[in-house]
Short mmCIF file of C-alpha atoms in Angstrom, two decimals:
data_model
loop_
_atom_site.label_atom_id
_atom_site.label_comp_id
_atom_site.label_asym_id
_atom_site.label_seq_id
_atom_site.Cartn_x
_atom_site.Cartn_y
_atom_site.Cartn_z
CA UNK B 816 -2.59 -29.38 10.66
CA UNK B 817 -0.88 -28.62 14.22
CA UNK B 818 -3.03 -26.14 16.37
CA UNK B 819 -0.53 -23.98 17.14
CA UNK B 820 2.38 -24.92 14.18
CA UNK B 821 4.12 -21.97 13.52
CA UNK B 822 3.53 -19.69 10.48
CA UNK B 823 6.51 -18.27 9.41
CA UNK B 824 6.77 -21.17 6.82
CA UNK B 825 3.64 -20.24 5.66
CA UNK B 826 2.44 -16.80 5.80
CA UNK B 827 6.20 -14.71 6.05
CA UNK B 828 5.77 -14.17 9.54
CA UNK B 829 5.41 -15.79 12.90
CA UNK B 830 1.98 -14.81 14.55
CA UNK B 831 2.53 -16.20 18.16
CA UNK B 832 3.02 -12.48 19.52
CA UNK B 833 -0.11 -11.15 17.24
CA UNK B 834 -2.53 -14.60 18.87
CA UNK B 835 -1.41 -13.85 22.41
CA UNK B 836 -2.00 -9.83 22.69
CA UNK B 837 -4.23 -10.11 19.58
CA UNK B 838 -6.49 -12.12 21.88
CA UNK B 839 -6.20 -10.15 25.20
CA UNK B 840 -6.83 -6.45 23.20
CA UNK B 841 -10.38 -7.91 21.46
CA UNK B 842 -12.05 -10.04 23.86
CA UNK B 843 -11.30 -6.67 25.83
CA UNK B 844 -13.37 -5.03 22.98
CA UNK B 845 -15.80 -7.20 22.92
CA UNK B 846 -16.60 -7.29 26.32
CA UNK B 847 -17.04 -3.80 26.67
CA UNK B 848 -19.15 -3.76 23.83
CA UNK B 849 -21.70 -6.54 25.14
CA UNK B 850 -21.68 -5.82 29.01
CA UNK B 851 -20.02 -2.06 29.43
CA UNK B 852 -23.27 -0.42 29.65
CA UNK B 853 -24.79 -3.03 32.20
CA UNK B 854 -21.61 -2.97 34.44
CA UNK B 855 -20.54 -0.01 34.31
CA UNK B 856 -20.73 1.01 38.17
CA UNK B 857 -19.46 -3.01 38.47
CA UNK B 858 -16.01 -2.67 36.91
CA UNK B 859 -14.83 -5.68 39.20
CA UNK B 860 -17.31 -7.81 37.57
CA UNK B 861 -16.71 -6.57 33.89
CA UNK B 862 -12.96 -7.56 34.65
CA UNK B 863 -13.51 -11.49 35.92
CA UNK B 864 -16.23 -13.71 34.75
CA UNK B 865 -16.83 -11.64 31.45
CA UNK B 866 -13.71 -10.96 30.84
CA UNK B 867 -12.29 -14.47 31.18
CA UNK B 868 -15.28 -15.84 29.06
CA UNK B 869 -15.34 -13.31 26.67
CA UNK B 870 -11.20 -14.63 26.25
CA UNK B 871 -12.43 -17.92 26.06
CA UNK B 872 -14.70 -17.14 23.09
CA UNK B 873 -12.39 -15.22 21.14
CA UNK B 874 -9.62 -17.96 21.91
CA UNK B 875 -11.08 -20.64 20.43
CA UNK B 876 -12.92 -18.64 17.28
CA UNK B 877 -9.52 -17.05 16.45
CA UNK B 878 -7.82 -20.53 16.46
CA UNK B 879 -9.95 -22.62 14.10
CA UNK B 880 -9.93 -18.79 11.55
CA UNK B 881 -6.11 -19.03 11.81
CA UNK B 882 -6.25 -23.01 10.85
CA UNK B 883 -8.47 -22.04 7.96
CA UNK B 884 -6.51 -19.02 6.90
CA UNK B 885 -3.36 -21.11 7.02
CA UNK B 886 -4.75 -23.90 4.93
CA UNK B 887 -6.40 -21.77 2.17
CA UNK B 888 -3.16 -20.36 1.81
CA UNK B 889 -0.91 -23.15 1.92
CA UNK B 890 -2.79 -24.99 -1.00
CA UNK B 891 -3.52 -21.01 -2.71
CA UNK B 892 -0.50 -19.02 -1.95
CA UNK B 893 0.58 -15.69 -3.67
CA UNK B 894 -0.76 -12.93 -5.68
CA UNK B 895 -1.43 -15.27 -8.60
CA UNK B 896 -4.10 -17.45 -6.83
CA UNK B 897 -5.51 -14.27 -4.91
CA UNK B 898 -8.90 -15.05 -7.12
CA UNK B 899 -8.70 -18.77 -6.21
CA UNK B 900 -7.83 -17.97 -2.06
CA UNK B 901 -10.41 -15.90 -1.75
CA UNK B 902 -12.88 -18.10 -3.55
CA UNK B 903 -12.45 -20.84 -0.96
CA UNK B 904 -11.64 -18.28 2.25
CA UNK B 905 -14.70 -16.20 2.46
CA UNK B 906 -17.74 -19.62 1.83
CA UNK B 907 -15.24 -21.71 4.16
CA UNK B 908 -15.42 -18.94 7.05
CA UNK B 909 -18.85 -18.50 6.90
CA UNK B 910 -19.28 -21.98 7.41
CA UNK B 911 -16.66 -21.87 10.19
CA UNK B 912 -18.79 -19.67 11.80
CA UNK B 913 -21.49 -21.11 11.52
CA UNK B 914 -20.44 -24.43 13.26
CA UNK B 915 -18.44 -22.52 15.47
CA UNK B 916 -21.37 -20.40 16.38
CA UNK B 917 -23.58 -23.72 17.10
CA UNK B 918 -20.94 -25.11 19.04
CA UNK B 919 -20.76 -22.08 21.55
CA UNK B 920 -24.61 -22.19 21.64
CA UNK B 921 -25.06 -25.13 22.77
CA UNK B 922 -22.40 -27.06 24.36
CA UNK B 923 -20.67 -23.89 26.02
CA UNK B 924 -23.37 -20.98 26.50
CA UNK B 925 -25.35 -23.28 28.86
CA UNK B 926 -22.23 -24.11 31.17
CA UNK B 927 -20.72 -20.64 31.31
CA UNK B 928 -23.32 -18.03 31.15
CA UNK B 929 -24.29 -19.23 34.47
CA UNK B 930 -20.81 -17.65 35.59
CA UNK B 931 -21.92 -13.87 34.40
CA UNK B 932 -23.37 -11.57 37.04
CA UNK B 933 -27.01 -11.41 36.95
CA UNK B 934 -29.18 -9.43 33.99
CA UNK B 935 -25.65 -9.75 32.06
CA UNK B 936 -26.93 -12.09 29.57
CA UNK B 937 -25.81 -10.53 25.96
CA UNK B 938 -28.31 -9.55 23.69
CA UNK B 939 -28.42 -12.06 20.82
CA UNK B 940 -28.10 -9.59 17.75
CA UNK B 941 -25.12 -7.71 19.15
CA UNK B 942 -23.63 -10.91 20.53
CA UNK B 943 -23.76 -12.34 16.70
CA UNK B 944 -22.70 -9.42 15.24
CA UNK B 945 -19.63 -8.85 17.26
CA UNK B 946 -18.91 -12.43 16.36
CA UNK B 947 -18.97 -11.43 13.20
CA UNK B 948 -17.13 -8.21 12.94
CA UNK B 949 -14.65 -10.05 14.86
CA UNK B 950 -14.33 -12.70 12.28
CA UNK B 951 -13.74 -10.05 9.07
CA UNK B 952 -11.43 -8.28 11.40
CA UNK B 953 -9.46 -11.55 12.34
CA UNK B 954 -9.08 -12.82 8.45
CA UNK B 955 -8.74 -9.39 7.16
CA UNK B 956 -5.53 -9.07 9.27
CA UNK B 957 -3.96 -12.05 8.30
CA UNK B 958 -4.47 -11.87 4.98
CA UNK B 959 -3.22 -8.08 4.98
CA UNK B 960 -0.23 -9.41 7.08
CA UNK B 961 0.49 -11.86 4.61
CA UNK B 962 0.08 -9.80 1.44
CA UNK B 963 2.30 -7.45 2.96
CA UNK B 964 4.88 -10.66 3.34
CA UNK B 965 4.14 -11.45 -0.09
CA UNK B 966 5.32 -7.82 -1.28
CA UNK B 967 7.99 -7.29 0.79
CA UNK B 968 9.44 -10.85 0.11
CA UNK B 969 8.42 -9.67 -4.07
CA UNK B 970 11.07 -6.99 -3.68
CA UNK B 971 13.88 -9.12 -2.05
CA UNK B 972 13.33 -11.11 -4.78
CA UNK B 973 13.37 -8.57 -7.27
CA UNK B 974 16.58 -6.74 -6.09
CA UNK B 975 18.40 -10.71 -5.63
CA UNK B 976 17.42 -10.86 -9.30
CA UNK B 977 19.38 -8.07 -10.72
CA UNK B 978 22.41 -9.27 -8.72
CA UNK B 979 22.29 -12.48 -10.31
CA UNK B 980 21.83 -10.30 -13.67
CA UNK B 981 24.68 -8.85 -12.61
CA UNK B 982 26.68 -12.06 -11.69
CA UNK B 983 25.71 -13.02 -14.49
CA UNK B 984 26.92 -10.66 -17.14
CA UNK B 985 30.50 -10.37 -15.03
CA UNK B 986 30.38 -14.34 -15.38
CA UNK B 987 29.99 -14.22 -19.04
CA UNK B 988 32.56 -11.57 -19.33
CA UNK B 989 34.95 -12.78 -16.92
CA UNK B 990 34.75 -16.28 -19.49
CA UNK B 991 35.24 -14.09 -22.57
CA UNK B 992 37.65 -11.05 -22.15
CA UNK B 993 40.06 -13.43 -19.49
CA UNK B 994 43.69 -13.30 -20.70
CA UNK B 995 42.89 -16.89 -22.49
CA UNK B 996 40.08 -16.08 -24.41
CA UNK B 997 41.32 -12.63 -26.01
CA UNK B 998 44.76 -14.69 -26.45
CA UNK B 999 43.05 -17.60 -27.95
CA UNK B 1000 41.13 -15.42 -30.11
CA UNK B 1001 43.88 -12.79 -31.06
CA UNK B 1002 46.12 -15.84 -31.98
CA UNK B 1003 43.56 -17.59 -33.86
CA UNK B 1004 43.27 -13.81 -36.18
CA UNK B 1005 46.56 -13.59 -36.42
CA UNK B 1006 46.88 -17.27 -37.84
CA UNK B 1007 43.78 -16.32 -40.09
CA UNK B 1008 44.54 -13.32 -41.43
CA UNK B 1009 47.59 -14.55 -43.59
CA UNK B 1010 45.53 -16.94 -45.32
CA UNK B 1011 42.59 -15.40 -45.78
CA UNK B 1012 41.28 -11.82 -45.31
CA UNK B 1013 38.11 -12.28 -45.90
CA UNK B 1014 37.51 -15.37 -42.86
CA UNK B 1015 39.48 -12.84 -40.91
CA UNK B 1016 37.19 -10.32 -41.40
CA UNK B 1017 34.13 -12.51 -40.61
CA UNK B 1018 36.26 -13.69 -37.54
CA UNK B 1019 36.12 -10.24 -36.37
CA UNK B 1020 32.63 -9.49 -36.91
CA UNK B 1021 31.62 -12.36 -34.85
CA UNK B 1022 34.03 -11.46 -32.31
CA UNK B 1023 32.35 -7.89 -32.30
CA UNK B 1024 28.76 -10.10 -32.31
CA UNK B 1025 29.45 -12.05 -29.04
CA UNK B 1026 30.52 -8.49 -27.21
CA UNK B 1027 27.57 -6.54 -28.28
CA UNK B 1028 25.44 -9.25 -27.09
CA UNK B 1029 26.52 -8.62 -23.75
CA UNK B 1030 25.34 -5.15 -23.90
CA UNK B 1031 22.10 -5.84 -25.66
CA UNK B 1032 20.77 -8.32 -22.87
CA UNK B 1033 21.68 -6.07 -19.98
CA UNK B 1034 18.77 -5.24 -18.84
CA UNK B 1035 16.63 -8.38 -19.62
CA UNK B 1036 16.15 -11.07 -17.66
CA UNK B 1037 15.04 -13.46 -19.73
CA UNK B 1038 15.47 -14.16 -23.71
CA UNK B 1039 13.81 -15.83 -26.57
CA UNK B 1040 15.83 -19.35 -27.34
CA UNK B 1041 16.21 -18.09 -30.97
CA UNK B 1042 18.04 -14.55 -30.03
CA UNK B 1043 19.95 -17.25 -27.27
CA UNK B 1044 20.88 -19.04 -30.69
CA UNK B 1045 22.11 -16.49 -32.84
CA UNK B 1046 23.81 -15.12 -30.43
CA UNK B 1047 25.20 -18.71 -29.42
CA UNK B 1048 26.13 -19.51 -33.13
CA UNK B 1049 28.78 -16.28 -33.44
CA UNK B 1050 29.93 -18.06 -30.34
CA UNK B 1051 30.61 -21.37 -31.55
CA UNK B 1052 31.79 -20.11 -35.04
CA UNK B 1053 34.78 -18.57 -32.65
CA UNK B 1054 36.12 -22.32 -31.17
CA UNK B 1055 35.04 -23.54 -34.41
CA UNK B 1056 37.66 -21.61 -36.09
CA UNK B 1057 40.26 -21.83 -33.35
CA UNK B 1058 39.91 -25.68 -32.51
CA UNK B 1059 38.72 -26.48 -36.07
CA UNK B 1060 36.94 -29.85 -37.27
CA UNK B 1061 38.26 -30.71 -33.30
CA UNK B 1062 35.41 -29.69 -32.11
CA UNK B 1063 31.52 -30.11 -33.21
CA UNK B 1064 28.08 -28.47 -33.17
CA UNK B 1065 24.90 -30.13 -33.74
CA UNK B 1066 22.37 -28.01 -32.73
CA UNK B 1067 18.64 -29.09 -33.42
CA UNK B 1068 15.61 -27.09 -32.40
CA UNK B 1069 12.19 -26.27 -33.93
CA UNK B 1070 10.94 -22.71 -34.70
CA UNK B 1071 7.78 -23.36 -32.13
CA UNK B 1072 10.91 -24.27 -29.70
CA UNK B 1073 12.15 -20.96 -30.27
CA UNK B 1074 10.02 -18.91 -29.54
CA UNK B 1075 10.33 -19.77 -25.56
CA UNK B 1076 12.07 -18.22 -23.06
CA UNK B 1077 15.39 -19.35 -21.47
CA UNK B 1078 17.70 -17.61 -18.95
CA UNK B 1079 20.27 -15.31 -20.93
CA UNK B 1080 24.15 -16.24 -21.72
CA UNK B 1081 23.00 -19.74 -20.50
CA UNK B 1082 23.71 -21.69 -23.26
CA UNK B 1083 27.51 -19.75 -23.43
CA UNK B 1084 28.09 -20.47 -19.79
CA UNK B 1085 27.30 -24.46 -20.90
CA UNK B 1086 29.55 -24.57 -23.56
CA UNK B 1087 32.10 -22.64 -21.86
CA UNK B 1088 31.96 -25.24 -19.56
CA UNK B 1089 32.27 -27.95 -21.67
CA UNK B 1090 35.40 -25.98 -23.29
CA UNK B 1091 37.08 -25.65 -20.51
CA UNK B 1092 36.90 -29.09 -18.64
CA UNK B 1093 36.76 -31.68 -22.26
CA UNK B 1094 40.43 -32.67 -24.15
CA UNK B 1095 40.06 -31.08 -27.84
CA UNK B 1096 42.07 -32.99 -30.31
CA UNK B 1097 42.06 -34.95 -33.30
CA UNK B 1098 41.76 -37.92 -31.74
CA UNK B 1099 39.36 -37.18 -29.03
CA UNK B 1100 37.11 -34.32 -30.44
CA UNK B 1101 34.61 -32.92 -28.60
CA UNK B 1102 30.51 -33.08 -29.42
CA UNK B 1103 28.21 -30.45 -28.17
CA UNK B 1104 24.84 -31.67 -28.76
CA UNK B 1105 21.95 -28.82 -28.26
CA UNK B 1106 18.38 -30.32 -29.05
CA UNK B 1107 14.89 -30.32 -27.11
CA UNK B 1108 12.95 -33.26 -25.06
CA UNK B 1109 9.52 -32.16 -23.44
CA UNK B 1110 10.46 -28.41 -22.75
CA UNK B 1111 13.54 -29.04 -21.68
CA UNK B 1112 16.30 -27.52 -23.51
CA UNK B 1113 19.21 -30.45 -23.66
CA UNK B 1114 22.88 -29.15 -23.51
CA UNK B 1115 25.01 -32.76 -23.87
CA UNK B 1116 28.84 -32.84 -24.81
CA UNK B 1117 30.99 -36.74 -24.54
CA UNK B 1118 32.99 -36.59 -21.42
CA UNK B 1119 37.07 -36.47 -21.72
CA UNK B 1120 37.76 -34.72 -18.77
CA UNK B 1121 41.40 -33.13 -18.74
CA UNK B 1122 43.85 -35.05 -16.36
CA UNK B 1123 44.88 -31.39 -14.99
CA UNK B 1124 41.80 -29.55 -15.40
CA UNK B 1125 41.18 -26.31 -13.68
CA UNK B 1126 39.36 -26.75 -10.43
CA UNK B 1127 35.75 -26.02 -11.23
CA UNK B 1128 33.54 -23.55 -8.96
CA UNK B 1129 30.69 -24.29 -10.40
CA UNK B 1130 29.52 -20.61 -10.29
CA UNK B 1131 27.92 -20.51 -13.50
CA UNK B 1132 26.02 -23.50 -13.19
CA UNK B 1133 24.60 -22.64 -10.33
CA UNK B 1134 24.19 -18.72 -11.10
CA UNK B 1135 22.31 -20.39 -14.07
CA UNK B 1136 20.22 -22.25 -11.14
CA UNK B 1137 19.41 -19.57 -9.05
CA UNK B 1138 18.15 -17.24 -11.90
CA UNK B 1139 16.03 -19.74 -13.01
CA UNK B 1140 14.34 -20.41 -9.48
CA UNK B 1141 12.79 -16.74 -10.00
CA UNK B 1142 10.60 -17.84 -12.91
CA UNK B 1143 9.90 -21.43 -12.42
CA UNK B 1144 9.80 -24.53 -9.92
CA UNK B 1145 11.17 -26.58 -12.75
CA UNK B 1146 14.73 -27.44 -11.36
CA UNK B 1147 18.18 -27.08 -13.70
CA UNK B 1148 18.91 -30.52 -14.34
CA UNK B 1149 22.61 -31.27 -14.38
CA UNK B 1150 23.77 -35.59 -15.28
CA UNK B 1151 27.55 -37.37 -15.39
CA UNK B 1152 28.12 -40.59 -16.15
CA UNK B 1153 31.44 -41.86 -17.14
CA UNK B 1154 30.50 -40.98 -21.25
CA UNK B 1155 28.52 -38.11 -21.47
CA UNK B 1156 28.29 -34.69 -19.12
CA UNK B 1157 24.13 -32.77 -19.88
CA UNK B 1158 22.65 -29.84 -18.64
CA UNK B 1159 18.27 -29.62 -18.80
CA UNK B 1160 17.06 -25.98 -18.82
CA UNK B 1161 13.66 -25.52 -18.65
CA UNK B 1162 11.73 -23.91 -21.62
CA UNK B 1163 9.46 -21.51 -20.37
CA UNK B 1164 6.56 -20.26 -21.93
CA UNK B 1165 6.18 -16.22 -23.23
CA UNK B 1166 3.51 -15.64 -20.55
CA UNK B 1167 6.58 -16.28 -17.52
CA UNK B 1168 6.45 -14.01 -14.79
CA UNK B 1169 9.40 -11.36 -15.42
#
């Protein structure tokens, strides 16, 4: 670890203003606190060879606290492992201290102190103590600095979240109330209803399913896989009625599977992808595979990519990204080869962080 790397990549903020005037403001302190009352009709003295030792001193104690702080919290960062930081901080500064403390004693005390004005030398309970306050006062900073970063970056977070709620929803709307799918859907009715009343009728209710949906998940920001599945299966039965025996579900997941989390209208943003981009016909139908490998949900379709097909953004894959990087360091995996095109969403378990 670099002396003096810079913190912002760690802690939220960059500290090289708070080290320089940080320094300057408590060896002042501390100097008036050891010598004030000896020297104080020698304010010249107080101001040179105390002052410059006493900012040697707090110099090099503040550096090896800010070395600790910064690797305690680069290996325990965040509210969650507040238990665990603190753990290691508080016996790992005391023993900072004391080495420190042993170091100062012996190697620098004897070549310095000779430098102090006579009957200056500081008394060795308030010198220790100072040493001490200084180092609560030094890590109780930092850390306060950086669990202020944590909260404020907590809130950023938490309002970037809602927009990609947001984004979401207008992303699964935008795919299902466009002029196509309404058309798509009115036309497949209309060619239903002649027939048969009664499929039209369940054509509509799971019409009226995949909109009320939307409105039910509104507000949360992440789903149980089996509400993502019912509400997934009104979705299917839609293209299953207007592209027929063209197209194909097989769709295999346990009740334990379930009962995880996902990211919501994730699967529908995967199929509608795989909709939009895949020839449907007889002879080339399209397979949407939805099954589970080591908490990964697996969204897989065969690849028959349309000669014309609509230039893809790639918004909804990657809103479906984004969302997840709020929960979870597992990554959205996304794989092409020339036969097959498969999304991974991670699983997550019903204690996530929401």
């Amino acid at each position: 670890m670099k002396l003096f790397r810079n913190t912002k990549d760690i802690l939220g903020f960059d500290d090289r203003w708070f080290v320089f005037h940080g320094i300057l403001i408590v060896s002042f302190g501390i100097n008036m606190m050891m010598f004030g009352i000896t020297l104080k009709d020698d304010l010249m003295s107080l101001f040179t060879g105390c002052y410059l030792i006493s900012i040697l001193y707090t110099a090099l104690f503040w550096y090896f606290l800010r070395l600790i702080h910064l690797y305690v919290v680069e290996h325990h960062p965040g509210y969650d492992n507040l238990k665990n930081r603190y753990t290691w901080l508080i016996p790992i500064t005391i023993a900072a201290f004391v080495v420190i403390k042993l170091i100062l004693d012996f190697l620098l005390d004897p070549l310095l102190h000779k430098y102090l004005p006579l009957g200056t030398e500081p008394n060795p309970i308030i010198e220790n103590l100072g040493s001490f306050l200084f180092l609560v006062l030094i890590i109780s900073i930092y850390e306060g600095l950086y669990l202020f970063s944590e909260l404020k970056k907590s809130k950023i977070d938490q309002e970037m979240l809602i927009k990609e709620n947001i984004s979401s929803q207008l992303e699964g709307l935008k795919n299902q109330v466009n002029p196509h799918f309404l058309f798509n859907s009115l036309n497949t009715l209309a060619s239903i209803i002649p027939e048969d009343s009664e499929r039209g009728v369940r054509f509509v209710t799971k019409l009226s399913k995949v909109y009320r949906y939307i409105l039910d998940i509104k507000d949360q920001k992440l789903i149980t896989l089996a509400k993502e599945l019912d509400y997934l299966i009104a979705y299917s039965y839609l293209l299953k009625e207007r592209f027929g025996n063209n197209v194909d579900f097989d769709i295999q997941i346990t009740d334990s599977d379930k009962r995880k989390l996902i990211i919501p209208l994730s699967l529908q943003i995967t199929f509608e992808n795989a909709i939009k981009h895949n020839i449907i016909t007889t002879k080339n139908p399209l397979k949407i595979e939805v099954f589970v490998i080591k908490d990964k949900l697996i969204v897989k379709n065969n690849l028959q990519l349309k000669s014309l097909s609509d230039v893809s953004t790639k918004t909804g894959l990657q809103n479906i990204k984004t969302r997840y990087s709020f929960f979870t360091d597992q990554v959205v995996d996304v794989m092409q080869t020339d036969k097959y095109f498969e999304v991974r969403l991670p699983l997550l378990k019903n204690d996530a962080k929401v």
